[in-house]
Amino acid sequence: MEKFIVIKTSLFDEQVEKLNGVNKGRVARILDHLAESGNVVGKPLSFPFFREKKFNGSRLYYLIYLEWNALLVITIGNKKEQPETIAYIKENLPQYKTYIRQRLTELRIIWF
């Protein structure tokens, strides 16, 4: 199976920078695992293409775009923030699709 292209939001990058070294390494391994098999990793949330991957009490939220073989890693949150985070992501699904499409086009991975 072909690897997934992993695109990260700037919010996600900012959150990773705040993590300690151990958790940064854990997130890097999770991203590698997502690139290998992101459509079966993690727990589906509301839709089969919206998932979370737990690590050390935190959750990494991402969207799967099978039509482009790509993933958009959105944010990291905790259990307490989970309902608000899920609701926010669901409300903004069209914007996330536009964002990843734009990024993939900029990277010359897809053309429209």
JSON list of N, CA, C and O in Angstrom, two decimals, residues 12 15-16 19-20 22-31 52-61 73 75-79:
[
{"chain": "A", "resi": 12, "resn": "PHE", "atom": "N", "xyz": [-1.12, 22.55, 15.01]},
{"chain": "A", "resi": 12, "resn": "PHE", "atom": "CA", "xyz": [-0.51, 21.30, 15.43]},
{"chain": "A", "resi": 12, "resn": "PHE", "atom": "C", "xyz": [0.99, 21.49, 15.64]},
{"chain": "A", "resi": 12, "resn": "PHE", "atom": "O", "xyz": [1.55, 21.07, 16.65]},
{"chain": "A", "resi": 15, "resn": "GLN", "atom": "N", "xyz": [1.69, 23.26, 18.83]},
{"chain": "A", "resi": 15, "resn": "GLN", "atom": "CA", "xyz": [1.46, 22.40, 20.00]},
{"chain": "A", "resi": 15, "resn": "GLN", "atom": "C", "xyz": [2.59, 21.41, 20.19]},
{"chain": "A", "resi": 15, "resn": "GLN", "atom": "O", "xyz": [3.00, 21.14, 21.32]},
{"chain": "A", "resi": 16, "resn": "VAL", "atom": "N", "xyz": [3.11, 20.87, 19.11]},
{"chain": "A", "resi": 16, "resn": "VAL", "atom": "CA", "xyz": [4.22, 19.91, 19.20]},
{"chain": "A", "resi": 16, "resn": "VAL", "atom": "C", "xyz": [5.46, 20.60, 19.78]},
{"chain": "A", "resi": 16, "resn": "VAL", "atom": "O", "xyz": [6.18, 20.02, 20.59]},
{"chain": "A", "resi": 19, "resn": "LEU", "atom": "N", "xyz": [5.70, 20.48, 23.52]},
{"chain": "A", "resi": 19, "resn": "LEU", "atom": "CA", "xyz": [5.83, 19.19, 24.18]},
{"chain": "A", "resi": 19, "resn": "LEU", "atom": "C", "xyz": [7.26, 18.95, 24.64]},
{"chain": "A", "resi": 19, "resn": "LEU", "atom": "O", "xyz": [8.21, 19.51, 24.08]},
{"chain": "A", "resi": 20, "resn": "ASN", "atom": "N", "xyz": [7.40, 18.07, 25.64]},
{"chain": "A", "resi": 20, "resn": "ASN", "atom": "CA", "xyz": [8.75, 17.69, 26.06]},
{"chain": "A", "resi": 20, "resn": "ASN", "atom": "C", "xyz": [9.34, 16.72, 25.04]},
{"chain": "A", "resi": 20, "resn": "ASN", "atom": "O", "xyz": [8.64, 16.24, 24.14]},
{"chain": "A", "resi": 22, "resn": "VAL", "atom": "N", "xyz": [10.30, 13.59, 25.13]},
{"chain": "A", "resi": 22, "resn": "VAL", "atom": "CA", "xyz": [9.72, 12.25, 25.05]},
{"chain": "A", "resi": 22, "resn": "VAL", "atom": "C", "xyz": [8.44, 12.27, 24.23]},
{"chain": "A", "resi": 22, "resn": "VAL", "atom": "O", "xyz": [8.24, 11.44, 23.34]},
{"chain": "A", "resi": 23, "resn": "ASN", "atom": "N", "xyz": [7.57, 13.24, 24.51]},
{"chain": "A", "resi": 23, "resn": "ASN", "atom": "CA", "xyz": [6.31, 13.31, 23.78]},
{"chain": "A", "resi": 23, "resn": "ASN", "atom": "C", "xyz": [6.51, 13.76, 22.32]},
{"chain": "A", "resi": 23, "resn": "ASN", "atom": "O", "xyz": [5.77, 13.33, 21.44]},
{"chain": "A", "resi": 24, "resn": "LYS", "atom": "N", "xyz": [7.51, 14.59, 22.07]},
{"chain": "A", "resi": 24, "resn": "LYS", "atom": "CA", "xyz": [7.82, 14.96, 20.68]},
{"chain": "A", "resi": 24, "resn": "LYS", "atom": "C", "xyz": [8.22, 13.71, 19.89]},
{"chain": "A", "resi": 24, "resn": "LYS", "atom": "O", "xyz": [7.79, 13.52, 18.75]},
{"chain": "A", "resi": 25, "resn": "GLY", "atom": "N", "xyz": [9.01, 12.86, 20.51]},
{"chain": "A", "resi": 25, "resn": "GLY", "atom": "CA", "xyz": [9.40, 11.61, 19.87]},
{"chain": "A", "resi": 25, "resn": "GLY", "atom": "C", "xyz": [8.22, 10.69, 19.65]},
{"chain": "A", "resi": 25, "resn": "GLY", "atom": "O", "xyz": [8.10, 10.06, 18.60]},
{"chain": "A", "resi": 26, "resn": "ARG", "atom": "N", "xyz": [7.34, 10.64, 20.62]},
{"chain": "A", "resi": 26, "resn": "ARG", "atom": "CA", "xyz": [6.14, 9.82, 20.50]},
{"chain": "A", "resi": 26, "resn": "ARG", "atom": "C", "xyz": [5.27, 10.32, 19.34]},
{"chain": "A", "resi": 26, "resn": "ARG", "atom": "O", "xyz": [4.77, 9.52, 18.55]},
{"chain": "A", "resi": 27, "resn": "VAL", "atom": "N", "xyz": [5.09, 11.63, 19.25]},
{"chain": "A", "resi": 27, "resn": "VAL", "atom": "CA", "xyz": [4.29, 12.20, 18.16]},
{"chain": "A", "resi": 27, "resn": "VAL", "atom": "C", "xyz": [4.95, 11.90, 16.81]},
{"chain": "A", "resi": 27, "resn": "VAL", "atom": "O", "xyz": [4.27, 11.55, 15.85]},
{"chain": "A", "resi": 28, "resn": "ALA", "atom": "N", "xyz": [6.26, 12.00, 16.74]},
{"chain": "A", "resi": 28, "resn": "ALA", "atom": "CA", "xyz": [6.97, 11.70, 15.48]},
{"chain": "A", "resi": 28, "resn": "ALA", "atom": "C", "xyz": [6.72, 10.24, 15.07]},
{"chain": "A", "resi": 28, "resn": "ALA", "atom": "O", "xyz": [6.48, 9.96, 13.89]},
{"chain": "A", "resi": 29, "resn": "ARG", "atom": "N", "xyz": [6.76, 9.32, 16.03]},
{"chain": "A", "resi": 29, "resn": "ARG", "atom": "CA", "xyz": [6.49, 7.91, 15.72]},
{"chain": "A", "resi": 29, "resn": "ARG", "atom": "C", "xyz": [5.05, 7.71, 15.28]},
{"chain": "A", "resi": 29, "resn": "ARG", "atom": "O", "xyz": [4.77, 6.93, 14.36]},
{"chain": "A", "resi": 30, "resn": "ILE", "atom": "N", "xyz": [4.11, 8.42, 15.93]},
{"chain": "A", "resi": 30, "resn": "ILE", "atom": "CA", "xyz": [2.70, 8.33, 15.53]},
{"chain": "A", "resi": 30, "resn": "ILE", "atom": "C", "xyz": [2.53, 8.82, 14.10]},
{"chain": "A", "resi": 30, "resn": "ILE", "atom": "O", "xyz": [1.84, 8.20, 13.29]},
{"chain": "A", "resi": 31, "resn": "LEU", "atom": "N", "xyz": [3.17, 9.94, 13.76]},
{"chain": "A", "resi": 31, "resn": "LEU", "atom": "CA", "xyz": [3.06, 10.48, 12.40]},
{"chain": "A", "resi": 31, "resn": "LEU", "atom": "C", "xyz": [3.63, 9.50, 11.37]},
{"chain": "A", "resi": 31, "resn": "LEU", "atom": "O", "xyz": [3.06, 9.33, 10.29]},
{"chain": "A", "resi": 52, "resn": "GLU", "atom": "N", "xyz": [-8.98, 9.89, 16.06]},
{"chain": "A", "resi": 52, "resn": "GLU", "atom": "CA", "xyz": [-8.06, 10.35, 17.10]},
{"chain": "A", "resi": 52, "resn": "GLU", "atom": "C", "xyz": [-7.11, 9.21, 17.43]},
{"chain": "A", "resi": 52, "resn": "GLU", "atom": "O", "xyz": [-7.46, 8.04, 17.34]},
{"chain": "A", "resi": 53, "resn": "LYS", "atom": "N", "xyz": [-5.89, 9.57, 17.79]},
{"chain": "A", "resi": 53, "resn": "LYS", "atom": "CA", "xyz": [-4.89, 8.61, 18.24]},
{"chain": "A", "resi": 53, "resn": "LYS", "atom": "C", "xyz": [-4.43, 9.07, 19.61]},
{"chain": "A", "resi": 53, "resn": "LYS", "atom": "O", "xyz": [-3.94, 10.19, 19.78]},
{"chain": "A", "resi": 54, "resn": "LYS", "atom": "N", "xyz": [-4.61, 8.21, 20.60]},
{"chain": "A", "resi": 54, "resn": "LYS", "atom": "CA", "xyz": [-4.25, 8.55, 21.98]},
{"chain": "A", "resi": 54, "resn": "LYS", "atom": "C", "xyz": [-2.76, 8.32, 22.23]},
{"chain": "A", "resi": 54, "resn": "LYS", "atom": "O", "xyz": [-2.16, 7.39, 21.69]},
{"chain": "A", "resi": 55, "resn": "PHE", "atom": "N", "xyz": [-2.19, 9.18, 23.08]},
{"chain": "A", "resi": 55, "resn": "PHE", "atom": "CA", "xyz": [-0.83, 8.99, 23.57]},
{"chain": "A", "resi": 55, "resn": "PHE", "atom": "C", "xyz": [-0.65, 9.77, 24.86]},
{"chain": "A", "resi": 55, "resn": "PHE", "atom": "O", "xyz": [-1.04, 10.92, 24.96]},
{"chain": "A", "resi": 56, "resn": "ASN", "atom": "N", "xyz": [-0.13, 9.11, 25.88]},
{"chain": "A", "resi": 56, "resn": "ASN", "atom": "CA", "xyz": [0.17, 9.75, 27.18]},
{"chain": "A", "resi": 56, "resn": "ASN", "atom": "C", "xyz": [-0.94, 10.66, 27.70]},
{"chain": "A", "resi": 56, "resn": "ASN", "atom": "O", "xyz": [-0.66, 11.76, 28.17]},
{"chain": "A", "resi": 57, "resn": "GLY", "atom": "N", "xyz": [-2.19, 10.26, 27.61]},
{"chain": "A", "resi": 57, "resn": "GLY", "atom": "CA", "xyz": [-3.29, 11.06, 28.11]},
{"chain": "A", "resi": 57, "resn": "GLY", "atom": "C", "xyz": [-3.74, 12.17, 27.17]},
{"chain": "A", "resi": 57, "resn": "GLY", "atom": "O", "xyz": [-4.68, 12.89, 27.46]},
{"chain": "A", "resi": 58, "resn": "SER", "atom": "N", "xyz": [-3.06, 12.31, 26.04]},
{"chain": "A", "resi": 58, "resn": "SER", "atom": "CA", "xyz": [-3.44, 13.31, 25.04]},
{"chain": "A", "resi": 58, "resn": "SER", "atom": "C", "xyz": [-4.04, 12.60, 23.84]},
{"chain": "A", "resi": 58, "resn": "SER", "atom": "O", "xyz": [-3.97, 11.38, 23.71]},
{"chain": "A", "resi": 59, "resn": "ARG", "atom": "N", "xyz": [-4.62, 13.40, 22.95]},
{"chain": "A", "resi": 59, "resn": "ARG", "atom": "CA", "xyz": [-5.22, 12.87, 21.73]},
{"chain": "A", "resi": 59, "resn": "ARG", "atom": "C", "xyz": [-4.78, 13.71, 20.53]},
{"chain": "A", "resi": 59, "resn": "ARG", "atom": "O", "xyz": [-4.81, 14.92, 20.58]},
{"chain": "A", "resi": 60, "resn": "LEU", "atom": "N", "xyz": [-4.38, 13.01, 19.49]},
{"chain": "A", "resi": 60, "resn": "LEU", "atom": "CA", "xyz": [-3.99, 13.64, 18.25]},
{"chain": "A", "resi": 60, "resn": "LEU", "atom": "C", "xyz": [-5.17, 13.45, 17.30]},
{"chain": "A", "resi": 60, "resn": "LEU", "atom": "O", "xyz": [-5.62, 12.33, 17.08]},
{"chain": "A", "resi": 61, "resn": "TYR", "atom": "N", "xyz": [-5.71, 14.55, 16.76]},
{"chain": "A", "resi": 61, "resn": "TYR", "atom": "CA", "xyz": [-6.89, 14.50, 15.90]},
{"chain": "A", "resi": 61, "resn": "TYR", "atom": "C", "xyz": [-6.48, 14.70, 14.45]},
{"chain": "A", "resi": 61, "resn": "TYR", "atom": "O", "xyz": [-5.70, 15.61, 14.14]},
{"chain": "A", "resi": 73, "resn": "VAL", "atom": "N", "xyz": [-3.38, 16.42, 9.85]},
{"chain": "A", "resi": 73, "resn": "VAL", "atom": "CA", "xyz": [-3.25, 16.35, 11.31]},
{"chain": "A", "resi": 73, "resn": "VAL", "atom": "C", "xyz": [-3.58, 17.74, 11.84]},
{"chain": "A", "resi": 73, "resn": "VAL", "atom": "O", "xyz": [-2.91, 18.72, 11.51]},
{"chain": "A", "resi": 75, "resn": "THR", "atom": "N", "xyz": [-4.82, 18.86, 15.40]},
{"chain": "A", "resi": 75, "resn": "THR", "atom": "CA", "xyz": [-4.52, 19.39, 16.72]},
{"chain": "A", "resi": 75, "resn": "THR", "atom": "C", "xyz": [-4.23, 18.28, 17.71]},
{"chain": "A", "resi": 75, "resn": "THR", "atom": "O", "xyz": [-4.45, 17.10, 17.42]},
{"chain": "A", "resi": 76, "resn": "ILE", "atom": "N", "xyz": [-3.76, 18.68, 18.87]},
{"chain": "A", "resi": 76, "resn": "ILE", "atom": "CA", "xyz": [-3.57, 17.79, 20.00]},
{"chain": "A", "resi": 76, "resn": "ILE", "atom": "C", "xyz": [-4.43, 18.33, 21.14]},
{"chain": "A", "resi": 76, "resn": "ILE", "atom": "O", "xyz": [-4.45, 19.54, 21.37]},
{"chain": "A", "resi": 77, "resn": "GLY", "atom": "N", "xyz": [-5.14, 17.46, 21.82]},
{"chain": "A", "resi": 77, "resn": "GLY", "atom": "CA", "xyz": [-5.97, 17.88, 22.94]},
{"chain": "A", "resi": 77, "resn": "GLY", "atom": "C", "xyz": [-5.96, 16.84, 24.03]},
{"chain": "A", "resi": 77, "resn": "GLY", "atom": "O", "xyz": [-5.34, 15.79, 23.91]},
{"chain": "A", "resi": 78, "resn": "ASN", "atom": "N", "xyz": [-6.69, 17.13, 25.10]},
{"chain": "A", "resi": 78, "resn": "ASN", "atom": "CA", "xyz": [-6.81, 16.15, 26.17]},
{"chain": "A", "resi": 78, "resn": "ASN", "atom": "C", "xyz": [-8.26, 15.71, 26.32]},
{"chain": "A", "resi": 78, "resn": "ASN", "atom": "O", "xyz": [-9.15, 16.22, 25.63]},
{"chain": "A", "resi": 79, "resn": "LYS", "atom": "N", "xyz": [-8.51, 14.78, 27.20]},
{"chain": "A", "resi": 79, "resn": "LYS", "atom": "CA", "xyz": [-9.86, 14.23, 27.38]},
{"chain": "A", "resi": 79, "resn": "LYS", "atom": "C", "xyz": [-10.85, 15.32, 27.78]},
{"chain": "A", "resi": 79, "resn": "LYS", "atom": "O", "xyz": [-11.99, 15.34, 27.31]}
]
